[in-house]
XYZ file of N, CA, C and O in Angstrom:
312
model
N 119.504 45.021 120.507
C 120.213 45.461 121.699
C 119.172 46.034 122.663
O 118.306 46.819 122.278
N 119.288 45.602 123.980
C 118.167 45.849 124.758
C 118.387 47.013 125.592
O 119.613 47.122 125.617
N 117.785 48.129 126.429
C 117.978 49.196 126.846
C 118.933 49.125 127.718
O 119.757 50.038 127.753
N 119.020 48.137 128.520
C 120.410 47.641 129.373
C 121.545 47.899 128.566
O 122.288 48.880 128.599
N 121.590 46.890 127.831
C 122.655 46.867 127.433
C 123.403 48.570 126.391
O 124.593 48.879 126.446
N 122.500 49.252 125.695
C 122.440 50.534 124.967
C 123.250 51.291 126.150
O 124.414 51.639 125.952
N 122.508 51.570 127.568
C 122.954 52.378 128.457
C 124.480 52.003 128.815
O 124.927 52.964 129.441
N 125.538 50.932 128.669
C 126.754 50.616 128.349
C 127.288 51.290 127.563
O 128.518 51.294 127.611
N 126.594 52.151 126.500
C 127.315 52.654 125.188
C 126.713 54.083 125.418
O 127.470 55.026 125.189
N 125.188 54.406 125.928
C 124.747 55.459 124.648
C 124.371 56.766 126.743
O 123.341 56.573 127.389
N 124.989 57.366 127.011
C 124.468 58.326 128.209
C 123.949 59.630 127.394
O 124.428 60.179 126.401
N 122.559 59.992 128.328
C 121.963 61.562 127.826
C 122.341 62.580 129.379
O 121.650 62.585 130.397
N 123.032 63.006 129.254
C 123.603 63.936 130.312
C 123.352 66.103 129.521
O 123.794 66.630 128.500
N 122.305 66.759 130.883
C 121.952 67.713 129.742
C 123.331 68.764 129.941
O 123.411 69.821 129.316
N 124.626 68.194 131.124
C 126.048 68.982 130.519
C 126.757 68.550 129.307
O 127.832 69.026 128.942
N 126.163 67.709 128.755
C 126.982 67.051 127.755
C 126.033 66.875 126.280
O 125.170 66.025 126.061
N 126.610 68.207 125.187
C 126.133 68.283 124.483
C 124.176 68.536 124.260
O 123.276 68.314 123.450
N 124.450 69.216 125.787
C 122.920 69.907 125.446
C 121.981 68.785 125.879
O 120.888 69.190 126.272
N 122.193 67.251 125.899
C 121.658 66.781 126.860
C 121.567 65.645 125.692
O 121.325 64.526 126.145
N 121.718 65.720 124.245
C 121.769 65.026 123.138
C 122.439 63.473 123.610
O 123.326 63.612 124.453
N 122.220 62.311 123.291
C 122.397 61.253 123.575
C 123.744 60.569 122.574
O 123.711 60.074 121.447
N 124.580 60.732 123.271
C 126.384 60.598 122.918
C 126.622 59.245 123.392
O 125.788 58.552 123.975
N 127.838 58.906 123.098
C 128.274 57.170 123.042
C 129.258 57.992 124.402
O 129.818 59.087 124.360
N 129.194 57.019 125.514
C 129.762 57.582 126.644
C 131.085 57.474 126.712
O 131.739 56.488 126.370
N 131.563 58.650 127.224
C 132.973 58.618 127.779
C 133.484 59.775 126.396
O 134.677 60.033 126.242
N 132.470 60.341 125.539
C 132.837 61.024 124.411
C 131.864 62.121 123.973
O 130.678 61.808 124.074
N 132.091 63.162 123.576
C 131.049 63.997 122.963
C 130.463 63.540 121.905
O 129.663 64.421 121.588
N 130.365 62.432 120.956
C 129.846 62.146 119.901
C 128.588 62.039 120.072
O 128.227 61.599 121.164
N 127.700 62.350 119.209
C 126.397 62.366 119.925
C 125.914 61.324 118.377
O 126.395 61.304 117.244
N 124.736 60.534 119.029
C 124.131 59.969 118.106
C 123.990 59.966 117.216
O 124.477 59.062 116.537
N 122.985 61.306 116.457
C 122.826 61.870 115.612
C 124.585 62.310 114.484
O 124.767 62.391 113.269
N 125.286 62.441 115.387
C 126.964 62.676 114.565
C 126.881 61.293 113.861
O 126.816 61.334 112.632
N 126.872 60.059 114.470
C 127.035 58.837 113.735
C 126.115 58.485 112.569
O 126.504 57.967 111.522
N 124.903 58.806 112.845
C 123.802 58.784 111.874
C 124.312 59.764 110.642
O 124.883 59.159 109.735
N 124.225 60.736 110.537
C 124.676 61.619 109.557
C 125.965 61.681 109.118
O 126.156 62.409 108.144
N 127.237 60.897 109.754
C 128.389 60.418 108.789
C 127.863 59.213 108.173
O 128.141 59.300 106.977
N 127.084 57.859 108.459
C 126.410 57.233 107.485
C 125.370 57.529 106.704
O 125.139 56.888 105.679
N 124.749 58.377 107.047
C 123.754 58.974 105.801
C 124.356 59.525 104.832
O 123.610 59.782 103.887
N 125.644 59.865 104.679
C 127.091 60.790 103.850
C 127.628 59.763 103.266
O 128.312 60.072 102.290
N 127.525 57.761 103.696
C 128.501 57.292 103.098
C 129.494 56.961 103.743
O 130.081 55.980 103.287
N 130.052 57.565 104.948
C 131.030 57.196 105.422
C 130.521 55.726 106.347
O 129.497 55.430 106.963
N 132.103 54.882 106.004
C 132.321 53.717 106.523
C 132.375 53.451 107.731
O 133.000 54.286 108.385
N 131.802 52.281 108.507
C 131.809 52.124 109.778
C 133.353 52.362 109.791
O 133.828 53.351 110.350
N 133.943 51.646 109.306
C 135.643 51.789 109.294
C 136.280 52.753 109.237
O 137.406 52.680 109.730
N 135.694 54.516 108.403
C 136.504 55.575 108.120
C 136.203 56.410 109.653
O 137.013 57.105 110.267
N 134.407 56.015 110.136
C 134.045 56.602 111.164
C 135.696 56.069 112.188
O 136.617 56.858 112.399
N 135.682 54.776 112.611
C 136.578 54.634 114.058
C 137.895 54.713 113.303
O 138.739 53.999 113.843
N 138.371 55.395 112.155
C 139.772 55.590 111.831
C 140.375 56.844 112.214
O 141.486 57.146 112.652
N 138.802 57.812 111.780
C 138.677 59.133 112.300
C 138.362 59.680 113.966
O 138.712 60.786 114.377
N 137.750 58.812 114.660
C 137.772 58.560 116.313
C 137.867 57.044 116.630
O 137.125 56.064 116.559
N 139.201 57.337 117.035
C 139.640 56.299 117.228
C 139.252 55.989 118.692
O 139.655 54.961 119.236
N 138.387 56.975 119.388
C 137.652 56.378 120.677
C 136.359 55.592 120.428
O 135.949 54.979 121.414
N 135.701 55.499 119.401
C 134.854 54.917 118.913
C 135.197 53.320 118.852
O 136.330 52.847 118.763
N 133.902 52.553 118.923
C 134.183 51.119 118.280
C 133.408 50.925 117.591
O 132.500 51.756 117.564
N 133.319 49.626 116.570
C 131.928 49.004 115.889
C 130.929 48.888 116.883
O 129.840 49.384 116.594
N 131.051 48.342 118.001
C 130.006 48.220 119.517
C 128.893 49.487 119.263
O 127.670 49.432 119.142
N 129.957 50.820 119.227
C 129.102 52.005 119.474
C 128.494 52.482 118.872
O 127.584 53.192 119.302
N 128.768 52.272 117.426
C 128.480 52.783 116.271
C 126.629 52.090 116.096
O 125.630 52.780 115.893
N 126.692 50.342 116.280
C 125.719 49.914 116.615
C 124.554 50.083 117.537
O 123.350 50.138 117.285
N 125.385 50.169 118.975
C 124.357 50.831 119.687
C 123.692 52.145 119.312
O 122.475 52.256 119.455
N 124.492 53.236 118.798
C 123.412 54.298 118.141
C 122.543 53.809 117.027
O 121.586 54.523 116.728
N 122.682 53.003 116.551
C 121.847 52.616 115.375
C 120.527 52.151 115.747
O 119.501 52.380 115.105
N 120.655 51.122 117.407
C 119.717 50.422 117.811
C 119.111 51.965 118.461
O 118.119 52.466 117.931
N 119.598 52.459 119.303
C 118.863 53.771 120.116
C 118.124 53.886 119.104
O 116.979 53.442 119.193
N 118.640 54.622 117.642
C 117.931 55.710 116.933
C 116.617 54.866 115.912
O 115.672 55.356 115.294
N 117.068 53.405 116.080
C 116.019 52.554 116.195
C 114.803 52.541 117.113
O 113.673 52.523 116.626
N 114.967 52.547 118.171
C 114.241 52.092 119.508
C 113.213 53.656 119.494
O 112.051 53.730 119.096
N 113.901 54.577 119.948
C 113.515 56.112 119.549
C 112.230 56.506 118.624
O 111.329 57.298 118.901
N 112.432 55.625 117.295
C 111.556 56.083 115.993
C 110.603 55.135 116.813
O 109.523 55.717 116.716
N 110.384 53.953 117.599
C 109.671 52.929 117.947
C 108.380 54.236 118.826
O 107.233 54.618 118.590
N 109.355 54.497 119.790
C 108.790 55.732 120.639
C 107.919 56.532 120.555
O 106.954 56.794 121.273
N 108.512 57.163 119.086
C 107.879 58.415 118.591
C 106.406 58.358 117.792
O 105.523 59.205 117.656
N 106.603 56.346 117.112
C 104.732 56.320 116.342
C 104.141 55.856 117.698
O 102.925 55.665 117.708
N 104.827 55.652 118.835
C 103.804 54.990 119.557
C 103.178 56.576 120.367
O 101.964 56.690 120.536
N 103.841 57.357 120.674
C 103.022 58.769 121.145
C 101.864 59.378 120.218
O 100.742 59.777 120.530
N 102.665 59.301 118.667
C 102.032 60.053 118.017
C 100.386 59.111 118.102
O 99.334 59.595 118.519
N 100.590 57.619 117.555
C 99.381 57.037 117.402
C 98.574 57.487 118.605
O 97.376 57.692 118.413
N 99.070 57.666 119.815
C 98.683 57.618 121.027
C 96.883 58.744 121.242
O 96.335 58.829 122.341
């Protein structure tokens, strides 16, 4: 998923949740999705439990928190 397309799903706004990078139109912040699957929970139990959620979004945080770690060896190597 390319940064275009992410910014469809994923806004960093610093009134919204501290500035943390949330699936838009919702307080869920990235990191919330990451750590209900690091727990186990199902893409399926996640959007049963927010039902403003989709599979779409759930993905796009996956690719962000993908893209992100890309970010972070390229500074550090830097």
């Amino acid at each position: 998923m390319g940064i275009e397309e992410l910014s469809k799903y994923i806004v960093i706004d610093q009134g919204i949740r501290f500035g943390k990078p949330c699936i838009i139109s919702t307080r869920i912040t990235v990191g919330d999705i990451l750590q209900w699957l690091s727990e186990g929970i199902t893409i399926s139990e996640i959007i049963d439990d927010y039902p403003s959620l989709q599979e779409i979004h759930i993905k796009a945080a996956l690719s962000f928190a993908a893209r992100r770690e890309e970010i972070v060896k390229v500074i550090v190597a830097a």
